[in-house]
mmCIF file of C-alpha atoms in Angstrom:
data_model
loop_
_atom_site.group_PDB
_atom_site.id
_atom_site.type_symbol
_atom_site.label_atom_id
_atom_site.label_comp_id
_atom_site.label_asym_id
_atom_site.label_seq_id
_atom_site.Cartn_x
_atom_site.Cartn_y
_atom_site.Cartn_z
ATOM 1 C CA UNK Y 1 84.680 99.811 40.391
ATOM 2 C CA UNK Y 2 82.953 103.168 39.370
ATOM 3 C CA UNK Y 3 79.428 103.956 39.489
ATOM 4 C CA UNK Y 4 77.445 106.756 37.678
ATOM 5 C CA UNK Y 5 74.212 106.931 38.287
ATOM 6 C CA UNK Y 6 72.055 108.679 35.676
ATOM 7 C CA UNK Y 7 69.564 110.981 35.719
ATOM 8 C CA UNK Y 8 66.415 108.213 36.086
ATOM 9 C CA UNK Y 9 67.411 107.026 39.489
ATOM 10 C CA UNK Y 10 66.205 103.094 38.469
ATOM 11 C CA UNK Y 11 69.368 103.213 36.089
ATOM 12 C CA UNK Y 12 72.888 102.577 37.246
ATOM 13 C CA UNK Y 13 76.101 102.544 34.741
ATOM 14 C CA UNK Y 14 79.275 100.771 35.869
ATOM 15 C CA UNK Y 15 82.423 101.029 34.526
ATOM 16 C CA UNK Y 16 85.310 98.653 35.603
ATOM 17 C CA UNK Y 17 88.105 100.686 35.797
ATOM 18 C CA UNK Y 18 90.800 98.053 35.119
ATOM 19 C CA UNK Y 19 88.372 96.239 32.464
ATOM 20 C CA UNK Y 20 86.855 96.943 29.136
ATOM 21 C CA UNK Y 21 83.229 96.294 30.512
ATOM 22 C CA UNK Y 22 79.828 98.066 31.325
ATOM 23 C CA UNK Y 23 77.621 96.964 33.284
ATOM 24 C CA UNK Y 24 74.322 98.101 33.851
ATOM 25 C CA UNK Y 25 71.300 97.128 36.400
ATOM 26 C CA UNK Y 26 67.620 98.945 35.991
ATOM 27 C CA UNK Y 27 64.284 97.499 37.772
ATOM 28 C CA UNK Y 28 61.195 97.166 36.137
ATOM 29 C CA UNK Y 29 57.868 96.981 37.020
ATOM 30 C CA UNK Y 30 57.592 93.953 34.900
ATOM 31 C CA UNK Y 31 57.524 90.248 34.544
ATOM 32 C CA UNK Y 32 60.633 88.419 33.270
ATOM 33 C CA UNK Y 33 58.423 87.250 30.521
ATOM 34 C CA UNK Y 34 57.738 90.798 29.823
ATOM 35 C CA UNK Y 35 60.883 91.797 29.508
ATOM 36 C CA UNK Y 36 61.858 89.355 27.465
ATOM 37 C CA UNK Y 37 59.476 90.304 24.826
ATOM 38 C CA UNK Y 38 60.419 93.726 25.025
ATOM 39 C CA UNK Y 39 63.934 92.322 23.835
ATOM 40 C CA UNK Y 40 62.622 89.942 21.480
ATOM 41 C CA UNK Y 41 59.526 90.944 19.906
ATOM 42 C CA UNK Y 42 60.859 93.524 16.703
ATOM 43 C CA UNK Y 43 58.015 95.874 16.688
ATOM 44 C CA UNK Y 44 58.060 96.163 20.320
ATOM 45 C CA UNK Y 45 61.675 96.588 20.445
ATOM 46 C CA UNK Y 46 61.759 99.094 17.511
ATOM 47 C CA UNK Y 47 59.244 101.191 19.868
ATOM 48 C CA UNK Y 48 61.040 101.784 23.249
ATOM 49 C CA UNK Y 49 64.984 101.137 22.164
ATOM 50 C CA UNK Y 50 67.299 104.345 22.093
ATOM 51 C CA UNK Y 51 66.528 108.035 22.228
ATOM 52 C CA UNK Y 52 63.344 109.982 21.763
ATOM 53 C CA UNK Y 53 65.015 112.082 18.437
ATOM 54 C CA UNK Y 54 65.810 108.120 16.745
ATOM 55 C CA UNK Y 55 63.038 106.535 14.883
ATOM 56 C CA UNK Y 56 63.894 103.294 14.492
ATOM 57 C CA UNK Y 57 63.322 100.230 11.410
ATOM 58 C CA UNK Y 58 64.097 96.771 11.602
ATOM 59 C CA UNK Y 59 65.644 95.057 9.128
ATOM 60 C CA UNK Y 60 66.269 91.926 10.313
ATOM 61 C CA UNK Y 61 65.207 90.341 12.967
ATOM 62 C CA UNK Y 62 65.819 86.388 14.273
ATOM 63 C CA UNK Y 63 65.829 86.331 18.399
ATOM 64 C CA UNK Y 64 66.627 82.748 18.429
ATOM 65 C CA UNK Y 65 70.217 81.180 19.291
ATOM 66 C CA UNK Y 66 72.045 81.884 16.266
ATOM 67 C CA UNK Y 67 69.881 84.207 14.686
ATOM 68 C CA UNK Y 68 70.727 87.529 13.840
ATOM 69 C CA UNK Y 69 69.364 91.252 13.694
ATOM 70 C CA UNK Y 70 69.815 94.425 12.134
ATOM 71 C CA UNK Y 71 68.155 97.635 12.227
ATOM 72 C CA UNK Y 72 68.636 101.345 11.595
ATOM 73 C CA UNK Y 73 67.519 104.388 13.658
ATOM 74 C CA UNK Y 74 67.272 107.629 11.892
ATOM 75 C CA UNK Y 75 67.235 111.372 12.819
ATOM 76 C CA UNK Y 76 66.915 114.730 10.883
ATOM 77 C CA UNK Y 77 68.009 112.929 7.605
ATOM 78 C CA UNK Y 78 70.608 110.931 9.310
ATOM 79 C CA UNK Y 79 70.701 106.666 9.811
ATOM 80 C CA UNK Y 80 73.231 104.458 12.149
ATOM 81 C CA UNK Y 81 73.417 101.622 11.416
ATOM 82 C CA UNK Y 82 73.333 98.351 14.047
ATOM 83 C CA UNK Y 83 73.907 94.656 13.489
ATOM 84 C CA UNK Y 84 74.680 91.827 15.443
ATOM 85 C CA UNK Y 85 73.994 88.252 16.257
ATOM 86 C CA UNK Y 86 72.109 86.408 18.997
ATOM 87 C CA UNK Y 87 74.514 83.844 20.220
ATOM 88 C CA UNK Y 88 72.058 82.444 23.429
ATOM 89 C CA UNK Y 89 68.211 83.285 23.578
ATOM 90 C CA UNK Y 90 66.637 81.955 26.682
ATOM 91 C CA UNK Y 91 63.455 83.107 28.871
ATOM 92 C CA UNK Y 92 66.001 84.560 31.487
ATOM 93 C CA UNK Y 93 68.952 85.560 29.264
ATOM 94 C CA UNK Y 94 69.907 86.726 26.005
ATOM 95 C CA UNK Y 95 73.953 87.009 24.441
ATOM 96 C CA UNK Y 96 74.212 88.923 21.328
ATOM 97 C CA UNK Y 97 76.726 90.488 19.777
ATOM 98 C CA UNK Y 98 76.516 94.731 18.890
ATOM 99 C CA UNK Y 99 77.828 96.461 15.755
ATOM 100 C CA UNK Y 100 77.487 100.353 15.657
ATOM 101 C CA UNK Y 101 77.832 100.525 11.781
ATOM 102 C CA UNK Y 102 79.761 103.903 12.034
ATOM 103 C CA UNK Y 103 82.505 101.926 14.138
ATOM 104 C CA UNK Y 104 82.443 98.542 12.172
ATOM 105 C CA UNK Y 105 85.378 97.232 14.293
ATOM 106 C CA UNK Y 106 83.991 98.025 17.851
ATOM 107 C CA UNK Y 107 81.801 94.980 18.029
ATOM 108 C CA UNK Y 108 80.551 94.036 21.803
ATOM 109 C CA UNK Y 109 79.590 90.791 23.398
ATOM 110 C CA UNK Y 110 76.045 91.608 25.731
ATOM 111 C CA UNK Y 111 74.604 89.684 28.437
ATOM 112 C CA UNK Y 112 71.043 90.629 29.184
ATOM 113 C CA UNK Y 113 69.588 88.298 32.525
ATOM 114 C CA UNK Y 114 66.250 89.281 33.537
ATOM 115 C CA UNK Y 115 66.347 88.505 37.532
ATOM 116 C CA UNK Y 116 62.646 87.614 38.850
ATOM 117 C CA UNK Y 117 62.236 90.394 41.793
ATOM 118 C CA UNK Y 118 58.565 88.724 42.391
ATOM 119 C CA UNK Y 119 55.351 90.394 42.638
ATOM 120 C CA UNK Y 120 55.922 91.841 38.921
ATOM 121 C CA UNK Y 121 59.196 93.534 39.282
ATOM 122 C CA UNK Y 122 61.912 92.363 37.192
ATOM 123 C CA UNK Y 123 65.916 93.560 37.490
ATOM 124 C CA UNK Y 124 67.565 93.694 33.845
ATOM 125 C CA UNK Y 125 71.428 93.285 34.400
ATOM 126 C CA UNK Y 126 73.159 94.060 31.402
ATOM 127 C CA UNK Y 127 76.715 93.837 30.426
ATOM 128 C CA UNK Y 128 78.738 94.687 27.362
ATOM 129 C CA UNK Y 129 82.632 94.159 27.084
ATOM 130 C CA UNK Y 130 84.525 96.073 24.227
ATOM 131 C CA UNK Y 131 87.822 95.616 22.741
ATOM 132 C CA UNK Y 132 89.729 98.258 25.195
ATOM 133 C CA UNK Y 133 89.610 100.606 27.819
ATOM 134 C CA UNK Y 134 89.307 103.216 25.003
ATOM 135 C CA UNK Y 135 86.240 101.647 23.178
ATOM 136 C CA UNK Y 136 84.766 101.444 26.517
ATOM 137 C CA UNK Y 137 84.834 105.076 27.913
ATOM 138 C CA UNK Y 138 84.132 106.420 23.949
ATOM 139 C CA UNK Y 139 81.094 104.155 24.075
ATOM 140 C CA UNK Y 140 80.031 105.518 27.219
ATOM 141 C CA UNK Y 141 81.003 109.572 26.099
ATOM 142 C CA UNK Y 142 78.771 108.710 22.965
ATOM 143 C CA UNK Y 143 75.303 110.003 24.773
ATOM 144 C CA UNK Y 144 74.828 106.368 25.830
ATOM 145 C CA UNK Y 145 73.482 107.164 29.018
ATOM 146 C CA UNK Y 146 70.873 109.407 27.545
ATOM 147 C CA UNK Y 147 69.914 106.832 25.409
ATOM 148 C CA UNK Y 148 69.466 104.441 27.810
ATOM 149 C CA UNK Y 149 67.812 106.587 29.950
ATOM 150 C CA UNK Y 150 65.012 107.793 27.465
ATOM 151 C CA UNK Y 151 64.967 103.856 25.896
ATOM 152 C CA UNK Y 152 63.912 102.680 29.271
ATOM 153 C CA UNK Y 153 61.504 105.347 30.333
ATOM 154 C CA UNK Y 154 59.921 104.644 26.658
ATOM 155 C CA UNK Y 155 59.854 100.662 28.319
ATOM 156 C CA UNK Y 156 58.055 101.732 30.761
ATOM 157 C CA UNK Y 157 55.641 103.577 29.654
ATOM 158 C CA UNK Y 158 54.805 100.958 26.932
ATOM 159 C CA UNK Y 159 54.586 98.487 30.451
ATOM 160 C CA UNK Y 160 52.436 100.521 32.008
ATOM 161 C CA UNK Y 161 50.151 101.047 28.967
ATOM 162 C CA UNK Y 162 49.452 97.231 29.260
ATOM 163 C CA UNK Y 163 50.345 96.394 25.490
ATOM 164 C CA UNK Y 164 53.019 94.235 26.864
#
């Protein structure tokens, strides 16, 4: 297995070499619970997910199992698209598929657990798996990283702000 550590030393990106998967593990100085509703709650969500340059709108939004969500992040007179559906919504976990509009074909299956670290520290394991190898490493040449990066240092600073 390969790791690449970003930038934010909390944030680690795998990539399986022989596998069409990414996983990813970032602590938090959160509650699961917290966490959760980062994940859950739209306007919350809307507030912390991708890069700084993206403002992002929900559309629609139904974190339940079987719901479904949609929303689009825009930049300098440009929107991308995302859709996908919540297929398992618990306290600890949440499966949902992930549509990049611009790549209507490259759907991914993610598995979000929220791992109770105790005394307010929560590690979020994630894990997407693409079609192919190829889907994989142009997902991760996309500027992934630096939107994961800047998504959860927006996270934490809406943590530490205490509206969460």
């Amino acid at each position: 297995m390969n790791t690449t550590t970003n930038a934010h030393p909390q944030t680690s990106i795998e990539a399986v070499p022989d596998l069409p998967v990414i996983r990813m593990t970032r602590d938090f100085a959160a509650t699961p619970a917290q966490l959760h509703r980062a994940h859950t709650d739209p306007e919350l969500y809307a507030r912390w997910i991708g890069p700084h340059s993206l403002q992002t709108e929900i559309l629609e939004w139904n974190p339940v199992t079987g719901g479904n969500w949609k929303y689009v992040a825009r930049r300098d007179g440009e929107e991308f698209g995302f859709h996908g559906s919540f297929h398992e919504v618990r306290e600890d976990r949440i499966v949902q598929t992930f549509t990049f509009e611009g790549v209507p074909d490259g759907v991914s299956l993610e598995t979000l657990t929220f791992e109770d670290l105790g005394d307010g520290r929560t590690r979020l394991h994630a894990q997407s798996v693409v079609e192919s190898i190829e889907a994989r490493d142009a997902m991760l040449a996309s500027g992934m990283e630096a939107g994961v990066d800047e998504g959860y240092a927006a996270l934490d600073d809406l943590l530490a702000s205490g509206e969460l």
